[in-house]
């Protein structure tokens, strides 16, 4: 990318004040979440320490946001929960984008029967009732699958399970976008030239086509990160995603509904953080679209 | 036309058949098959007994055999019994479906009735203050977790103000129609807000697009009044893609219903499926999920058909070439 072009992009992005604010907010959340162990050390309390004599404590000097139903510090749980929610959102969005790009490139570049088959398959996945399917996938007993038993019992397995099952159904938007962009890129001179020079299809797809269709992929990935954080929070809320004691913003709300009379505070903060994170991803995606792909603005949503 | 429709029909049936196999297989992988439940309720059962029981019930046979047998029975109209309700699956499905249709129907209608004027207004004043405010609200609407929105509504209207019930279907002693309607207010509000934002964005984009078209310029040039241009020409055409998108969005609507029904203890299909999965009620979960898939596929099918029926420029032939 030439310097002048990147400067133009940067200027167009900065003009989008909401997107800039969103990027800063997301960076702040990420930093705070990463700094959770430091905050924990400086506060001198253990985030997992259950203290049943100190349940639903109001905010004070020791617990800036008070404590939850098991007497754990709410602020620390929110920070650790943020690590999980942001990790799941980003990693799953990248995994979905990778799957979608591979399928879209293959379908768009080769065309013909492969294209028809892959796009019918994509339509089929889009037609599925997403949430019920995710609930079943999340309820699958991993002990019944041929997987290493130690791994199945480890605490982090829920984290990867969520990433895998959401990525399995989340790639469709990127696949359609990439397929469309590849179809039009395939007829361009630079692709023809590479073909004439005898470059292999894989090399043409990755070295020549992919860099030229990167913009819509970046935009779609940003938008999908927000949607995935929402999905993760719903699944964890329903008790099928991240399992306690590992906190995520979604599973912190699971008990909140029953405890809504005892402590409305517990129901407020995690939901507010999910909301702010998701809206920031959406506004950021919108701003990136304006900067990277201004033509798409006029035609999208048709 | 008939060729397009029949290919679509065959494809939809193929998706449904594939889904039934996938769901059947996945449900078998959930913890707690019928024998596990027997063992949990009777500690005297030995591992050998469990093995015999599995053989008696045919649970040791390959999954493909069991699936084909289930499929045969289903095609004859026998969907089995619900384990938790002790009744045929369809006896439970019927009333639940009616409740969900009521909930989704009223909230979608409400959302459409609000979204169309709102989106139209925003498009007519594009990039003005009102438009920007609506735009930001729409971003907020698509970003708010639906279960948390329900939680906040309960917090404000049931816990704080005490105006409305926090959940359930109606008063225990029966009560009149009005008493039941009170129980619908919060679930319907919560679902309406959830779909309102995306509907408004579609409507705004569609209206902006319509206002740029030649027929709008022609109508203006002919001297038609601004109201007539907007309401008679642009609005009519702008509503078309919006209706299609809403029909295509049925899967998302259904996911929303699952969350909302669970939050408000509303006895619909969504809550039924969730409870069936959590409670190991395999037959009910299987049939509920397949039914949901079927509804989504039918929705997509009619979206295509409706699109062609409403827009004279689109023919089945052109749709076929597009694909």
Short mmCIF file of C-alpha atoms in Angstrom, two decimals, chain B residues 20-235:
data_model
loop_
_atom_site.label_atom_id
_atom_site.label_comp_id
_atom_site.label_asym_id
_atom_site.label_seq_id
_atom_site.Cartn_x
_atom_site.Cartn_y
_atom_site.Cartn_z
CA UNK B 20 -32.59 -34.31 11.04
CA UNK B 21 -29.60 -36.64 10.84
CA UNK B 22 -27.20 -34.10 12.38
CA UNK B 23 -29.58 -33.27 15.22
CA UNK B 24 -30.33 -36.95 15.80
CA UNK B 25 -26.60 -37.66 16.05
CA UNK B 26 -25.88 -34.67 18.27
CA UNK B 27 -28.69 -35.48 20.68
CA UNK B 28 -27.21 -38.95 21.07
CA UNK B 29 -23.99 -37.26 22.16
CA UNK B 30 -25.63 -35.30 24.95
CA UNK B 31 -25.05 -36.47 28.50
CA UNK B 32 -27.70 -38.75 30.03
CA UNK B 33 -29.32 -41.25 27.66
CA UNK B 34 -32.43 -43.08 28.95
CA UNK B 35 -30.31 -45.81 30.55
CA UNK B 36 -28.11 -43.23 32.35
CA UNK B 37 -31.29 -41.77 33.81
CA UNK B 38 -32.44 -45.25 34.97
CA UNK B 39 -29.06 -45.81 36.62
CA UNK B 40 -29.29 -42.46 38.38
CA UNK B 41 -32.71 -43.33 39.82
CA UNK B 42 -31.83 -46.92 40.75
CA UNK B 43 -28.40 -47.41 42.33
CA UNK B 44 -28.84 -51.22 42.36
CA UNK B 45 -28.36 -51.42 38.59
CA UNK B 46 -24.97 -52.90 37.72
CA UNK B 47 -22.93 -52.19 34.63
CA UNK B 48 -23.99 -55.58 33.29
CA UNK B 49 -27.67 -54.70 33.79
CA UNK B 50 -27.14 -51.44 31.95
CA UNK B 51 -25.61 -53.31 29.06
CA UNK B 52 -28.57 -55.69 28.87
CA UNK B 53 -30.99 -52.76 29.01
CA UNK B 54 -29.10 -50.99 26.22
CA UNK B 55 -29.42 -54.11 24.10
CA UNK B 56 -33.15 -54.43 24.88
CA UNK B 57 -33.82 -50.84 23.85
CA UNK B 58 -31.53 -51.16 20.84
CA UNK B 59 -29.22 -48.40 22.05
CA UNK B 60 -26.15 -50.50 21.23
CA UNK B 61 -26.98 -50.56 17.52
CA UNK B 62 -25.12 -48.32 15.06
CA UNK B 63 -26.46 -44.79 14.92
CA UNK B 64 -27.40 -45.00 11.25
CA UNK B 65 -29.72 -47.99 11.94
CA UNK B 66 -31.39 -46.19 14.82
CA UNK B 67 -31.76 -43.02 12.74
CA UNK B 68 -33.40 -44.87 9.85
CA UNK B 69 -35.82 -46.55 12.23
CA UNK B 70 -36.70 -43.22 13.80
CA UNK B 71 -37.12 -41.70 10.35
CA UNK B 72 -39.46 -44.52 9.29
CA UNK B 73 -41.61 -44.08 12.38
CA UNK B 74 -41.65 -40.31 11.94
CA UNK B 75 -42.75 -40.56 8.33
CA UNK B 76 -45.64 -42.73 9.52
CA UNK B 77 -46.55 -39.90 11.91
CA UNK B 78 -45.19 -41.51 15.08
CA UNK B 79 -42.87 -39.03 16.76
CA UNK B 80 -42.79 -40.76 20.10
CA UNK B 81 -43.49 -39.65 23.63
CA UNK B 82 -42.05 -36.80 25.62
CA UNK B 83 -40.14 -38.14 28.60
CA UNK B 84 -40.87 -35.24 30.90
CA UNK B 85 -44.53 -34.73 30.00
CA UNK B 86 -45.47 -38.42 29.47
CA UNK B 87 -47.54 -37.51 26.46
CA UNK B 88 -47.15 -37.75 22.68
CA UNK B 89 -44.78 -35.06 21.44
CA UNK B 90 -47.33 -33.38 19.21
CA UNK B 91 -49.81 -32.89 22.06
CA UNK B 92 -47.23 -30.62 23.67
CA UNK B 93 -45.98 -28.96 20.53
CA UNK B 94 -49.38 -27.61 19.44
CA UNK B 95 -50.25 -25.21 22.28
CA UNK B 96 -46.61 -24.14 22.61
CA UNK B 97 -46.49 -23.28 18.92
CA UNK B 98 -49.63 -21.18 19.25
CA UNK B 99 -48.10 -19.19 22.11
CA UNK B 100 -44.92 -18.54 20.13
CA UNK B 101 -46.86 -17.48 17.04
CA UNK B 102 -48.79 -15.06 19.25
CA UNK B 103 -45.60 -13.65 20.76
CA UNK B 104 -43.59 -13.43 17.53
CA UNK B 105 -46.56 -12.21 15.51
CA UNK B 106 -47.48 -9.35 17.80
CA UNK B 107 -43.90 -8.22 18.36
CA UNK B 108 -42.98 -8.40 14.66
CA UNK B 109 -46.11 -6.49 13.70
CA UNK B 110 -45.39 -3.85 16.30
CA UNK B 111 -41.76 -3.60 15.19
CA UNK B 112 -42.77 -3.24 11.52
CA UNK B 113 -45.40 -0.61 12.32
CA UNK B 114 -42.80 1.46 14.19
CA UNK B 115 -39.83 0.75 11.93
CA UNK B 116 -41.47 1.78 8.64
CA UNK B 117 -42.33 5.39 9.58
CA UNK B 118 -39.11 5.72 11.61
CA UNK B 119 -36.87 4.48 8.80
CA UNK B 120 -38.77 6.54 6.24
CA UNK B 121 -38.44 9.68 8.35
CA UNK B 122 -34.72 9.09 8.88
CA UNK B 123 -34.18 8.58 5.14
CA UNK B 124 -36.05 11.76 4.24
CA UNK B 125 -33.81 13.73 6.58
CA UNK B 126 -30.67 11.74 5.82
CA UNK B 127 -27.57 12.89 7.72
CA UNK B 128 -29.59 15.37 9.75
CA UNK B 129 -29.67 15.39 13.53
CA UNK B 130 -32.78 13.17 13.71
CA UNK B 131 -31.23 10.65 11.34
CA UNK B 132 -27.99 10.53 13.33
CA UNK B 133 -29.91 10.00 16.56
CA UNK B 134 -31.96 7.17 15.03
CA UNK B 135 -28.77 5.67 13.61
CA UNK B 136 -27.10 5.63 17.02
CA UNK B 137 -30.20 4.15 18.65
CA UNK B 138 -30.25 1.42 16.00
CA UNK B 139 -26.62 0.60 16.77
CA UNK B 140 -27.58 0.40 20.43
CA UNK B 141 -30.56 -1.81 19.57
CA UNK B 142 -28.54 -4.40 17.63
CA UNK B 143 -25.78 -4.39 20.25
CA UNK B 144 -27.78 -4.94 23.41
CA UNK B 145 -27.83 -8.55 24.65
CA UNK B 146 -31.49 -9.61 24.45
CA UNK B 147 -31.45 -11.46 27.78
CA UNK B 148 -29.96 -8.45 29.53
CA UNK B 149 -32.56 -6.16 27.99
CA UNK B 150 -35.23 -8.50 29.38
CA UNK B 151 -33.46 -8.44 32.74
CA UNK B 152 -33.43 -4.63 32.77
CA UNK B 153 -37.13 -4.51 31.83
CA UNK B 154 -37.91 -6.89 34.71
CA UNK B 155 -35.71 -4.81 37.00
CA UNK B 156 -37.51 -1.57 36.13
CA UNK B 157 -41.14 -2.59 35.57
CA UNK B 158 -41.51 -5.63 37.83
CA UNK B 159 -39.00 -5.13 40.64
CA UNK B 160 -38.73 -1.34 40.75
CA UNK B 161 -42.13 -0.01 39.80
CA UNK B 162 -44.11 -3.20 40.40
CA UNK B 163 -46.45 -2.46 37.50
CA UNK B 164 -46.13 -5.72 35.58
CA UNK B 165 -45.51 -9.40 36.40
CA UNK B 166 -41.89 -10.52 36.03
CA UNK B 167 -42.84 -13.65 34.09
CA UNK B 168 -45.31 -16.46 33.58
CA UNK B 169 -48.40 -16.86 31.44
CA UNK B 170 -51.22 -15.57 33.59
CA UNK B 171 -52.69 -15.48 37.08
CA UNK B 172 -53.09 -18.88 38.75
CA UNK B 173 -56.84 -18.44 39.30
CA UNK B 174 -57.46 -17.94 35.58
CA UNK B 175 -58.46 -14.32 35.30
CA UNK B 176 -59.82 -12.65 32.18
CA UNK B 177 -58.21 -11.92 28.85
CA UNK B 178 -56.97 -8.59 30.19
CA UNK B 179 -55.10 -10.29 33.02
CA UNK B 180 -53.34 -12.51 30.48
CA UNK B 181 -52.46 -9.57 28.29
CA UNK B 182 -50.62 -7.99 31.22
CA UNK B 183 -48.27 -10.97 31.20
CA UNK B 184 -47.54 -10.47 27.51
CA UNK B 185 -46.47 -6.83 27.75
CA UNK B 186 -42.88 -7.33 28.88
CA UNK B 187 -42.01 -10.27 26.56
CA UNK B 188 -43.54 -8.49 23.57
CA UNK B 189 -41.75 -5.22 24.41
CA UNK B 190 -38.46 -7.00 24.80
CA UNK B 191 -38.76 -8.82 21.45
CA UNK B 192 -40.01 -5.70 19.69
CA UNK B 193 -36.98 -3.68 20.76
CA UNK B 194 -34.74 -6.54 19.65
CA UNK B 195 -36.07 -6.53 16.07
CA UNK B 196 -36.93 -2.83 15.79
CA UNK B 197 -33.34 -1.70 15.31
CA UNK B 198 -32.47 -3.92 12.36
CA UNK B 199 -35.89 -3.37 10.71
CA UNK B 200 -35.43 0.42 10.94
CA UNK B 201 -31.96 0.21 9.40
CA UNK B 202 -33.23 -1.89 6.52
CA UNK B 203 -36.15 0.47 5.99
CA UNK B 204 -33.91 3.54 5.98
CA UNK B 205 -31.46 2.02 3.50
CA UNK B 206 -34.25 0.78 1.29
CA UNK B 207 -36.02 4.15 1.34
CA UNK B 208 -32.80 6.03 0.52
CA UNK B 209 -32.33 3.70 -2.40
CA UNK B 210 -35.90 4.19 -3.62
CA UNK B 211 -35.62 7.98 -3.43
CA UNK B 212 -32.66 7.84 -5.86
CA UNK B 213 -34.61 5.93 -8.51
CA UNK B 214 -35.75 7.33 -11.83
CA UNK B 215 -39.44 6.82 -11.19
CA UNK B 216 -39.22 9.16 -8.19
CA UNK B 217 -37.59 11.83 -10.34
CA UNK B 218 -40.21 11.28 -13.02
CA UNK B 219 -42.99 11.63 -10.48
CA UNK B 220 -41.45 14.85 -9.20
CA UNK B 221 -41.02 16.18 -12.72
CA UNK B 222 -44.68 15.43 -13.46
CA UNK B 223 -45.50 17.77 -10.61
CA UNK B 224 -46.75 15.21 -8.11
CA UNK B 225 -46.98 16.59 -4.58
CA UNK B 226 -44.11 15.68 -2.20
CA UNK B 227 -46.48 13.55 -0.11
CA UNK B 228 -47.59 11.65 -3.17
CA UNK B 229 -44.02 11.11 -4.35
CA UNK B 230 -42.93 9.80 -0.96
CA UNK B 231 -45.99 7.80 0.05
CA UNK B 232 -47.31 6.71 -3.34
CA UNK B 233 -44.09 6.03 -5.21
CA UNK B 234 -41.03 5.67 -2.98
CA UNK B 235 -42.56 4.08 0.12
#
